[in-house]
Coordinates of C-alpha atoms and ligand atoms in Angstrom, one line a residue:
X380 CA 80.6 77.6 117.4
X381 CA 77.0 77.3 116.4
X382 CA 75.9 75.1 113.5
X383 CA 75.2 77.1 110.3
X384 CA 71.6 78.2 109.9
X385 CA 68.9 77.2 107.4
X386 CA 66.2 79.9 107.5
X387 CA 62.6 79.3 106.4
X388 CA 60.0 82.0 106.0
X389 CA 56.3 81.7 105.1
X390 CA 53.4 83.8 106.2
X391 CA 51.0 80.8 106.5
X392 CA 51.7 79.4 110.0
X393 CA 50.8 75.8 109.0
X394 CA 53.1 75.8 105.9
X395 CA 55.8 77.6 107.9
X396 CA 55.7 74.9 110.6
X397 CA 55.7 72.1 107.9
X398 CA 58.7 73.4 106.1
X399 CA 60.7 73.9 109.3
X400 CA 59.7 70.4 110.5
X401 CA 60.7 68.7 107.3
X402 CA 64.0 70.5 107.1
X403 CA 64.8 69.9 110.7
X404 CA 64.0 66.2 110.4
X405 CA 66.6 65.8 107.7
X406 CA 69.3 68.3 108.5
X407 CA 68.8 69.2 112.2
X408 CA 71.9 67.3 113.3
X409 CA 74.2 69.6 111.2
X410 CA 72.2 72.8 110.7
X411 CA 70.2 75.1 113.0
X412 CA 66.7 75.7 111.5
X413 CA 65.4 79.2 112.1
X414 CA 61.8 79.9 111.3
X415 CA 60.1 83.2 110.5
X416 CA 56.5 84.3 109.6
X417 CA 57.3 87.3 107.5
X418 CA 60.1 88.8 105.4
X419 CA 60.7 91.5 108.0
X420 CA 61.0 89.0 110.8
X421 CA 63.3 86.9 108.7
X422 CA 65.6 89.8 107.9
X423 CA 65.8 90.8 111.6
X424 CA 66.9 87.2 112.4
X425 CA 69.5 87.4 109.7
X426 CA 70.9 90.6 111.0
X427 CA 71.3 89.1 114.5
X428 CA 73.0 86.0 113.0
X429 CA 75.3 88.3 111.0
X430 CA 76.3 90.3 114.0
X431 CA 77.0 87.2 116.1
X432 CA 79.3 86.0 113.3
X433 CA 77.4 82.8 112.6
X434 CA 76.8 81.4 109.1
X435 CA 73.7 80.9 107.0
X436 CA 73.7 78.0 104.5
X437 CA 70.3 78.3 102.9
X438 CA 67.2 80.5 102.7
X439 CA 63.8 79.1 101.9
X440 CA 61.2 81.8 101.3
X441 CA 57.6 81.7 100.3
X442 CA 56.9 83.7 97.2
X443 CA 53.5 85.1 98.1
X444 CA 53.8 87.0 101.3
X445 CA 52.2 90.4 102.2
X446 CA 54.3 93.6 102.3
X447 CA 57.6 91.9 101.4
X448 CA 57.3 89.0 98.9
X449 CA 59.8 86.1 98.7
X450 CA 61.8 87.7 95.9
X451 CA 62.1 91.0 97.7
X452 CA 63.2 89.1 100.9
X453 CA 65.8 87.1 99.1
X454 CA 67.2 90.2 97.4
X455 CA 67.6 91.9 100.8
X456 CA 69.0 88.7 102.4
X457 CA 71.7 88.6 99.7
X458 CA 73.1 91.8 101.0
X459 CA 73.8 90.1 104.3
X460 CA 74.7 86.5 103.2
X461 CA 75.6 86.5 99.5
X462 CA 76.8 82.9 99.6
X463 CA 73.7 81.4 101.2
X464 CA 71.8 79.2 98.8
X465 CA 68.3 80.6 97.9
X466 CA 65.1 78.6 97.3
X467 CA 61.7 80.1 96.5
X468 CA 58.6 78.2 97.5
X469 CA 55.7 78.7 95.1
X470 CA 52.2 77.5 94.3
X471 CA 51.7 76.1 90.8
X472 CA 50.0 79.3 89.7
X473 CA 53.1 81.4 90.4
X474 CA 55.5 79.3 88.4
X475 CA 56.1 82.1 85.8
X476 CA 57.0 84.6 88.5
X477 CA 59.3 82.0 90.1
X478 CA 61.1 81.5 86.8
X479 CA 61.5 85.3 86.4
X480 CA 63.0 85.4 89.9
X481 CA 65.7 82.9 89.0
X482 CA 67.0 85.5 86.5
X483 CA 66.2 88.5 88.6
X484 CA 67.7 87.8 92.0
X485 CA 69.7 84.7 91.2
X486 CA 67.4 82.2 93.0
X487 CA 69.0 78.8 93.0
X488 CA 65.8 76.8 92.8
X489 CA 62.1 77.1 93.0
X490 CA 60.0 74.4 94.8
X491 CA 56.4 73.8 94.1
X492 CA 54.1 73.4 97.1
X493 CA 53.3 70.9 98.4
X494 CA 56.6 68.9 98.3
X495 CA 55.3 65.6 99.5
X496 CA 56.9 63.2 99.8
X497 CA 60.0 65.2 100.9
X498 CA 62.3 62.3 100.3
X499 CA 61.6 62.7 96.6
X500 CA 60.7 66.3 96.1
X501 CA 62.5 68.3 98.8
X502 CA 65.6 66.6 100.1
X503 CA 67.3 65.8 96.8
X504 CA 67.2 69.5 95.8
X505 CA 68.3 70.7 99.3
X506 CA 71.1 68.1 99.4
X507 CA 72.6 69.4 96.2
X508 CA 72.4 73.0 97.3
X509 CA 73.9 72.3 100.7
X510 CA 76.7 70.4 99.1
X511 CA 77.5 73.4 96.9
X512 CA 77.4 75.7 99.9
X513 CA 79.7 73.5 101.9
X514 CA 82.2 73.6 99.1
X515 CA 82.3 77.4 99.2
X516 CA 81.7 78.2 102.9
X517 CA 81.8 81.7 104.2
X518 CA 84.9 82.4 106.3
X519 CA 84.6 81.4 109.9
X520 CA 83.8 84.8 111.4
X521 CA 82.8 83.8 114.9
X522 CA 85.2 86.3 116.3
X523 CA 85.6 90.0 117.0
X524 CA 85.4 92.1 113.9
X525 CA 86.7 95.7 113.5
X526 CA 85.3 97.8 110.7
X527 CA 87.1 100.9 109.8
X528 CA 89.0 103.0 107.3
X529 CA 92.5 102.2 106.1
X530 CA 94.0 105.5 106.9
X531 CA 92.1 106.5 110.0
X532 CA 93.9 107.1 113.3
X533 CA 90.9 106.0 115.5
X534 CA 90.6 102.8 113.5
X535 CA 94.3 102.1 113.9
X536 CA 94.0 102.8 117.7
X537 CA 91.3 100.1 118.1
X538 CA 93.3 97.5 116.1
X539 CA 96.5 98.3 117.9
X540 CA 94.9 98.0 121.4
X541 CA 93.4 94.6 120.4
X542 CA 96.6 93.3 118.8
X543 CA 98.8 94.4 121.7
X544 CA 96.5 92.7 124.2
X545 CA 96.6 89.5 122.0
X546 CA 92.9 89.6 121.3
X547 CA 92.1 88.0 118.0
X548 CA 90.0 90.0 115.6
X549 CA 89.1 90.3 111.9
X550 CA 89.8 93.6 110.2
X551 CA 87.2 94.8 107.6
X552 CA 87.3 97.9 105.5
X553 CA 84.1 99.9 105.6
X554 CA 84.1 100.4 101.9
X555 CA 84.5 96.6 101.1
X556 CA 81.5 94.4 100.7
X557 CA 81.7 92.4 104.0
X558 CA 82.4 95.5 106.0
X559 CA 79.4 97.2 104.4
X560 CA 77.2 94.2 105.1
X561 CA 78.1 94.2 108.8
X562 CA 77.4 97.9 109.0
X563 CA 74.1 97.4 107.4
X564 CA 73.2 94.6 109.8
X565 CA 74.0 96.9 112.7
X566 CA 72.0 99.7 111.2
X567 CA 75.1 101.9 110.9
X568 CA 77.0 103.7 108.0
X569 CA 80.7 104.2 107.2
X570 CA 80.5 107.5 109.0
X571 CA 80.1 105.6 112.3
X572 CA 83.5 103.7 112.1
X573 CA 85.5 102.5 113.8
X574 CA 82.9 99.9 114.8
X575 CA 83.7 96.8 116.7
X576 CA 81.3 93.8 116.5
X577 CA 81.9 91.5 119.5
X578 CA 81.8 87.7 119.2
X579 CA 78.3 87.7 120.7
X580 CA 77.0 90.2 118.2
X581 CA 77.1 93.5 120.1
X582 CA 78.2 96.5 118.0
X583 CA 80.4 99.2 119.7
X584 CA 80.5 102.5 117.8
X585 CA 83.8 104.4 118.2
X586 CA 84.4 102.7 121.6
X587 CA 86.7 104.2 124.2
X588 CA 89.7 102.0 125.2
X589 CA 88.1 101.1 128.6
X590 CA 84.8 100.2 126.9
X591 CA 86.5 98.1 124.3
X592 CA 88.7 96.3 126.8
X593 CA 85.7 95.5 129.0
X594 CA 83.6 94.2 126.1
X595 CA 86.3 92.0 124.6
X596 CA 86.9 90.2 127.9
X597 CA 89.9 92.1 129.4
X598 CA 89.7 92.7 133.1
X599 CA 89.5 96.5 133.9
X600 CA 88.2 96.6 137.5
X601 CA 90.1 95.5 140.7
X602 CA 88.5 92.7 142.7
X603 CA 89.6 94.3 146.0
X604 CA 90.5 97.7 147.2
X605 CA 93.5 96.7 149.2
X606 CA 96.6 94.6 148.1
X607 CA 100.0 93.6 149.5
X608 CA 101.5 94.7 146.2
X609 CA 100.5 96.9 143.3
X610 CA 102.7 96.7 140.3
X611 CA 102.3 99.7 137.9
X612 CA 103.1 98.8 134.3
X613 CA 102.8 95.4 132.6
X614 CA 106.1 95.3 130.6
X615 CA 108.7 92.7 131.3
X616 CA 109.6 94.3 134.7
X617 CA 106.0 94.5 135.8
X618 CA 105.2 91.0 134.6
X619 CA 108.3 89.7 136.4
X620 CA 107.2 91.4 139.6
X621 CA 103.7 90.0 139.3
X622 CA 104.8 86.4 138.7
X623 CA 107.2 86.5 141.7
X624 CA 104.8 88.5 143.9
X625 CA 101.8 86.2 143.3
X626 CA 103.8 83.0 143.3
X627 CA 105.2 83.9 146.7
X628 CA 101.8 84.5 148.3
X629 CA 101.4 88.3 148.0
X630 CA 98.0 89.6 147.1
X631 CA 99.2 91.2 143.8
X632 CA 97.5 93.4 141.2
X633 CA 99.2 94.4 138.0
X634 CA 97.9 97.7 136.5
X635 CA 98.5 98.5 132.8
X636 CA 97.4 101.6 131.0
X637 CA 97.3 100.1 127.6
X638 CA 98.4 96.5 126.8
X639 CA 100.5 93.9 128.5
X640 CA 104.0 93.4 127.2
X641 CA 105.2 97.0 127.2
X642 CA 107.9 97.8 124.7
X643 CA 109.0 94.2 124.5
X644 CA 105.5 93.3 123.4
X645 CA 106.2 95.3 120.2
X646 CA 109.3 93.5 119.4
X647 CA 109.2 91.2 116.4
X648 CA 112.1 89.0 117.6
X649 CA 114.0 89.2 120.8
X650 CA 117.1 87.2 120.2
X651 CA 119.1 87.8 123.4
X652 CA 116.7 86.6 126.0
X653 CA 118.0 83.6 128.0
X654 CA 116.5 80.3 127.0
X655 CA 115.3 81.2 123.5
X656 CA 118.2 80.4 121.2
X657 CA 116.1 80.8 118.1
X658 CA 114.6 84.1 119.4
X659 CA 111.1 84.8 120.6
X660 CA 108.6 87.4 119.5
X661 CA 107.4 89.9 122.1
X662 CA 103.9 88.7 121.7
X663 CA 104.8 85.1 122.5
X664 CA 106.9 86.1 125.5
X665 CA 104.1 88.4 126.7
X666 CA 101.4 85.7 126.3
X667 CA 103.5 83.2 128.3
X668 CA 104.3 85.7 131.1
X669 CA 100.7 86.9 131.4
X670 CA 99.4 83.3 131.6
X671 CA 102.1 82.6 134.2
X672 CA 101.1 85.6 136.3
X673 CA 97.4 84.7 136.2
X674 CA 98.1 81.1 137.0
X675 CA 99.8 82.2 140.3
X676 CA 96.8 84.3 141.1
X677 CA 97.9 87.8 140.2
X678 CA 95.1 90.1 139.1
X679 CA 95.7 92.0 135.8
X680 CA 93.9 95.2 135.0
X681 CA 94.2 96.6 131.5
X682 CA 93.4 100.1 130.1
X683 CA 93.8 101.6 133.6
X684 CA 96.2 104.5 133.8
X685 CA 97.6 105.4 137.1
X686 CA 97.8 109.1 137.5
X687 CA 98.8 109.7 141.2
X688 CA 100.6 108.1 144.1
X689 CA 99.7 109.3 147.6
X690 CA 100.6 108.1 151.1
X691 CA 98.4 107.6 154.2
X692 CA 100.7 106.4 157.0
X693 CA 102.3 103.2 155.7
X694 CA 99.5 102.7 153.1
X695 CA 100.3 103.6 149.5
X696 CA 97.4 104.9 147.4
X697 CA 97.3 104.8 143.6
X698 CA 94.8 107.0 141.8
X699 CA 93.4 106.0 138.4
X700 CA 92.5 108.5 135.7
X701 CA 88.7 107.9 136.3
X702 CA 89.1 109.2 140.0
X703 CA 88.9 105.7 141.6
X704 CA 91.9 104.3 143.6
X705 CA 93.4 101.2 145.1
X706 CA 95.6 100.9 148.2
X707 CA 98.5 98.6 149.1
X708 CA 101.3 98.0 151.5
X709 CA 103.9 98.2 148.7
X710 CA 104.3 99.4 145.1
X711 CA 106.6 98.4 142.3
X712 CA 106.9 101.1 139.7
X713 CA 107.6 99.4 136.3
X714 CA 106.2 102.1 133.9
X715 CA 109.2 101.9 131.5
X716 CA 109.8 104.5 128.8
X717 CA 107.9 105.7 125.8
X718 CA 109.1 107.0 122.4
X719 CA 109.9 110.6 122.1
X720 CA 107.8 112.5 119.6
X721 CA 109.5 113.4 116.4
X722 CA 109.0 117.1 115.9
X723 CA 108.5 118.3 112.3
X724 CA 105.7 120.1 110.5
X725 CA 102.9 117.8 109.4
X726 CA 103.9 114.8 111.6
X727 CA 101.4 115.4 114.4
X728 CA 98.4 115.6 112.0
X729 CA 99.4 112.4 110.2
X730 CA 100.1 110.3 113.3
X731 CA 98.1 107.1 113.0
X732 CA 97.5 107.8 109.3
X733 CA 100.8 106.6 107.9
X734 CA 103.0 108.0 110.7
X735 CA 103.4 105.5 113.6
X736 CA 105.5 105.4 116.8
X737 CA 106.9 101.9 117.4
X738 CA 106.6 99.0 115.1
X739 CA 102.8 99.0 114.7
X740 CA 103.0 95.3 113.6
X741 CA 99.4 95.4 112.7
X742 CA 100.3 97.6 109.7
X743 CA 103.1 95.3 108.4
X744 CA 101.0 93.3 105.9
X745 CA 99.5 96.5 104.5
X746 CA 103.0 97.7 103.6
X747 CA 103.4 95.0 101.0
X748 CA 105.1 96.2 98.0
X749 CA 105.6 99.8 99.3
X750 CA 108.8 101.7 100.1
X751 CA 108.8 102.5 103.8
X752 CA 110.8 104.8 106.1
X753 CA 112.0 104.1 109.6
X754 CA 113.7 106.6 112.0
X755 CA 116.1 105.5 114.7
X756 CA 119.4 103.8 115.2
X757 CA 118.9 101.6 118.2
X758 CA 118.0 97.9 118.4
X759 CA 114.2 98.6 118.3
X760 CA 114.6 100.3 114.9
X761 CA 116.9 97.5 113.7
X762 CA 114.5 94.8 114.6
X763 CA 111.7 96.6 112.9
X764 CA 113.7 97.1 109.8
X765 CA 114.3 93.3 109.6
X766 CA 110.7 92.6 110.2
X767 CA 109.3 95.0 107.7
X768 CA 111.8 93.9 105.1
X769 CA 109.7 90.8 104.7
X770 CA 106.7 92.9 103.6
X771 CA 107.9 96.2 102.1
X772 CA 109.6 96.4 98.7
X773 CA 112.3 98.6 100.3
X774 CA 113.0 99.7 103.9
X775 CA 114.8 103.0 104.3
X776 CA 116.4 103.4 107.8
X777 CA 117.2 107.0 108.6
X778 CA 119.8 107.7 111.3
X779 CA 121.3 111.0 112.5
X780 CA 124.8 109.7 113.0
X781 CA 127.4 108.3 110.6
X782 CA 126.6 104.6 111.1
X783 CA 124.7 102.1 113.4
X784 CA 127.8 101.0 115.3
X785 CA 127.3 103.3 118.3
X786 CA 123.7 102.5 119.1
X787 CA 122.8 99.0 117.7
X788 CA 123.9 95.5 118.7
X789 CA 126.4 94.0 116.3
X790 CA 124.3 90.9 115.6
X791 CA 121.5 93.2 114.2
X792 CA 124.0 95.3 112.2
X793 CA 125.2 92.1 110.6
X794 CA 121.7 90.9 109.8
X795 CA 120.8 94.3 108.3
X796 CA 123.9 94.3 106.1
X797 CA 122.8 90.9 104.7
X798 CA 119.3 92.0 103.7
X799 CA 119.2 93.4 100.2
X800 CA 116.1 95.6 100.5
X801 CA 117.2 97.5 103.6
X802 CA 119.1 100.8 102.9
X803 CA 120.7 102.8 105.8
X804 CA 120.7 106.6 105.3
X805 CA 123.3 108.2 107.6
X806 CA 123.1 111.9 108.6
X807 CA 119.4 112.0 107.6
X808 CA 116.5 113.7 109.4
X809 CA 112.8 114.0 108.7
X810 CA 111.9 117.7 108.5
X811 CA 108.4 117.6 107.1
X812 CA 105.5 115.3 106.4
X813 CA 102.8 115.9 103.8
X814 CA 99.6 114.3 102.7
X815 CA 95.9 114.7 102.3
X816 CA 94.3 112.6 105.0
X817 CA 97.2 110.2 105.1
X818 CA 101.0 110.4 104.6
X819 CA 102.1 110.7 101.0
X820 CA 105.5 112.4 101.1
X821 CA 108.4 113.2 103.5
X822 CA 110.9 115.9 103.3
X823 CA 114.3 114.6 104.3
X824 CA 117.3 116.7 105.2
X825 CA 121.1 116.0 105.2
X826 CA 122.3 116.9 108.7
X827 CA 125.7 118.0 107.3
X828 CA 124.8 120.0 104.2
X829 CA 121.2 121.0 105.2
X830 CA 120.2 120.0 101.7
X831 CA 116.6 118.7 101.6
X832 CA 114.8 116.3 99.2
X833 CA 111.3 115.0 98.9
X834 CA 110.4 111.3 98.9
X835 CA 107.1 109.5 98.2
X836 CA 105.9 107.1 100.8
X837 CA 102.7 106.3 102.7
X838 CA 104.6 104.9 105.7
X839 CA 106.9 106.3 108.5
X840 CA 107.7 104.4 111.7
X841 CA 109.5 106.3 114.4
X842 CA 111.8 104.7 117.0
X843 CA 113.5 107.5 118.8
X844 CA 114.6 108.1 122.3
X845 CA 113.3 107.0 125.7
X846 CA 111.2 109.2 127.9
X847 CA 110.5 107.7 131.3
X848 CA 106.8 107.5 132.1
X849 CA 107.1 109.3 135.5
X850 CA 105.4 112.7 135.1
X851 CA 102.4 111.4 137.1
X852 CA 104.6 110.7 140.2
X853 CA 104.7 114.3 141.6
X854 CA 107.4 115.3 144.0
X855 CA 107.2 112.3 146.4
X856 CA 109.5 110.1 144.4
X857 CA 112.9 111.5 143.6
X858 CA 114.1 111.3 140.0
X859 CA 117.2 112.3 138.0
X860 CA 117.2 115.3 135.6
X861 CA 115.7 113.2 132.8
X862 CA 112.9 111.9 134.9
X863 CA 114.2 108.4 135.7
X864 CA 113.5 107.1 139.2
X865 CA 116.5 107.1 141.6
X866 CA 116.8 104.1 143.8
X867 CA 119.0 102.6 146.6
X868 CA 122.6 103.9 146.9
X869 CA 121.9 106.6 144.3
X870 CA 119.7 108.3 146.8
X871 CA 122.3 108.5 149.5
X872 CA 124.5 111.5 148.7
X873 CA 127.6 112.0 150.9
X874 CA 126.0 109.8 153.6
X875 CA 122.8 111.8 153.6
X876 CA 119.5 110.0 153.0
X877 CA 116.8 111.6 150.8
X878 CA 114.7 114.4 152.2
X879 CA 111.7 113.2 154.1
X880 CA 113.2 109.7 154.6
X881 CA 112.3 108.6 158.2
X882 CA 113.4 105.0 158.5
X883 CA 116.5 104.1 160.5
X884 CA 118.1 102.4 157.4
X885 CA 119.2 103.4 153.9
X886 CA 116.8 102.7 151.0
X887 CA 117.1 99.1 149.7
X888 CA 118.8 98.5 146.4
X889 CA 115.7 99.1 144.2
X890 CA 113.7 101.2 146.7
X891 CA 112.8 104.8 145.8
X892 CA 112.8 107.8 148.1
X893 CA 109.4 106.7 149.3
X894 CA 109.7 103.7 151.6
X895 CA 107.8 100.6 150.3
X896 CA 107.8 102.0 146.7
X897 CA 110.3 100.2 144.5
X898 CA 111.3 100.7 140.8
X899 CA 112.3 98.1 138.3
X900 CA 113.2 98.0 134.6
X901 CA 113.7 100.9 132.2
X902 CA 112.0 103.5 134.4
X903 CA 114.9 103.2 136.9
X904 CA 117.9 105.5 136.5
X905 CA 120.9 103.8 135.0
X906 CA 119.0 100.6 134.2
X907 CA 120.2 98.5 131.4
X908 CA 117.2 98.9 129.0
X909 CA 117.0 95.2 128.2
X910 CA 114.3 92.6 128.6
X911 CA 116.4 90.3 130.8
X912 CA 117.4 93.0 133.2
X913 CA 113.9 94.3 133.5
X914 CA 112.5 90.9 134.3
X915 CA 115.4 90.4 136.8
X916 CA 114.7 93.7 138.5
X917 CA 111.0 92.9 138.7
X918 CA 111.8 89.6 140.5
X919 CA 114.5 91.3 142.8
X920 CA 112.1 94.1 143.7
X921 CA 109.7 91.4 145.1
X922 CA 112.4 90.0 147.3
X923 CA 112.9 93.5 148.7
X924 CA 109.1 93.9 149.2
X925 CA 109.2 90.8 151.5
X926 CA 112.1 92.3 153.4
X927 CA 110.2 95.6 153.8
X928 CA 107.0 93.9 154.9
X929 CA 108.8 91.7 157.4
X930 CA 110.2 94.9 159.1
X931 CA 106.9 96.6 159.3
Ligands
LIG25 C1 110.7 97.4 119.3 C2 111.6 97.0 120.5 C3 112.5 96.0 120.4 C4 113.3 95.6 121.5 N1 114.1 94.6 121.4 C5 114.8 94.2 122.5 C6 115.6 93.0 122.4 O1 115.7 92.3 121.4 N2 116.3 92.6 123.5 C7 116.2 93.3 124.7 O2 116.8 92.9 125.7 N3 115.5 94.5 124.8 C8 114.8 94.9 123.7 N4 114.0 96.1 123.8 C9 114.0 96.8 125.0 C10 113.1 96.2 126.0 O3 111.9 95.9 125.4 C11 112.9 97.1 127.2 O4 114.1 97.2 127.9 C12 111.9 96.4 128.2 O5 110.6 96.2 127.6 C13 111.7 97.3 129.5 O6 110.7 96.7 130.2 P1 109.9 97.5 131.4 O7 108.9 96.6 131.9 O8 110.9 98.2 132.3 O9 109.2 98.7 130.6 P2 108.2 98.7 129.4 O10 108.4 97.6 128.5 O11 108.4 100.1 128.8 O12 106.8 98.6 130.0 C14 106.2 99.6 130.8 C15 104.7 99.4 130.8 O13 104.2 100.4 131.8 C16 102.9 100.9 131.2 N5 102.7 102.2 131.9 C17 103.4 103.3 131.7 N6 102.9 104.3 132.5 C18 101.8 103.8 133.1 C19 100.8 104.3 134.0 N7 100.9 105.6 134.5 N8 99.8 103.5 134.4 C20 99.7 102.2 134.0 N9 100.6 101.7 133.2 C21 101.7 102.4 132.7 C22 103.3 101.0 129.8 O14 102.0 101.1 129.0 C23 104.0 99.8 129.5 O15 103.2 98.7 129.1 C24 113.2 96.4 122.7 C25 112.4 97.5 122.7 C26 111.6 97.8 121.6 C27 110.7 99.0 121.7

């Protein structure tokens, strides 16, 4: 990270050079000295520094400058760097104006020109001011910053994408001082948010997912147009397939529409994955798996949605939403499942503004002290209830059935029973959501009596059902009536292989009805819907890829 800056501004070139020289001589090893010849030029330099996320320790401005005098400059500079120490350089004749300025714009000190010898007249003053600044440094902001509105779905989408891809960022509200200062520095207004300011100072206004991913250093373009293996979906199954594929010498690319980790990446604590007796968060597991895949040479593309699978002889072609495509000898489908949409009046309009699908861990700290509602009776909802109970004053878990016994692991049920601020509401459905711009109230209904009641809450998190992500597959890959991909023995009915199957063998265990195309994890019919089984199937699919390639 760059040293903090000391900025000097004087319209007289000789004086300007002299100030910068003296300051650099004494402080150049710890501070970067930036010199400007006018107030306008100095402000421009400050805006750039602000957008890059660097810090400014001190401003030294000449009082008598044309167009923008030193006081006007320091006043404007305070909007960008309120904590920087401020020094006005004045001639003896301007002493009165300088004294007024101390009161007017909170100047820390005025220095009479000339200041020779600097050891007596300049450095002691600056030493004191820098010591004060160092005790109250501005936060280290040399990172990505997201400026947005609290209850805005587009702002949430940006933060969610960054968080799920494990990209560090700082969240700033547009109507808070630091957010406002950054918007000013970028020449933007609160109407432009969400705005992302990258670590190198570039501001992105309402960026698309692909633009954002590319600008924050995520890989979005394939390096080649032909691979041995394309893995679609970077959840546990896809990551497992990528690690094994790449480590066993296959040219492997892993394609993900949104963020690595899949559903598991949203899990606050996975407690039943082998080798982690104290549990592991989805983010940690994802980070390790991703680094492992990259270490073995797998390519990882993010924010690239696959929308079609075609065949050309033995080549498999995968089409992306932007019309481009990649080809491969083999494919592992690991697209998992996504949450079903809860259907009740008002919910669609408030999605992202208080209503969230999945755990939306980014929102947890903002729930502090609030009563929140969760819908769902499976492990995902149970884990989320445990996680949010550390933040919310009360967590209401709404389930349609009588109790959690049928759908949740016993260890989670036991944990939930021990937490005082989680309340389970059996036979309860959400039938309406209300709010102006963001969620304010829910209408709940008793599934037995159909009696309804209204509750106040700004938060609803939905964890219902599993819809396989297979709509894009067309008719080439046979699925069951719910859309899950059929594989291996399930495709051979009464000794008959699937329609169109031409090979003189049955489909391998994890192979779909299209030779060379395998399925692993939650997307596969009758799969276990667990992290361990998804990883295992990803690895096993690669073994079958080798067998398929050997027979080609
Ligand atoms: C909150 C939560 C907690 C859970 N906790 C546990 C637990 O404690 N223990 C346990 O064993 N299991 C747990 N599970 C279940 C477990 O996470 C899943 O079984 C597992 O993630 C399945 O892995 P997968 O790779 O098959 O699919 P997924 O994890 O669903 O990943 C599929 C990936 O494919 C991507 N994708 C989909 N379509 C496309 C496309 N067209 N193009 C490109 N990419 C696409 C998706 O964006 C996604 O990233 C939990 C699930 C959730 C939601």
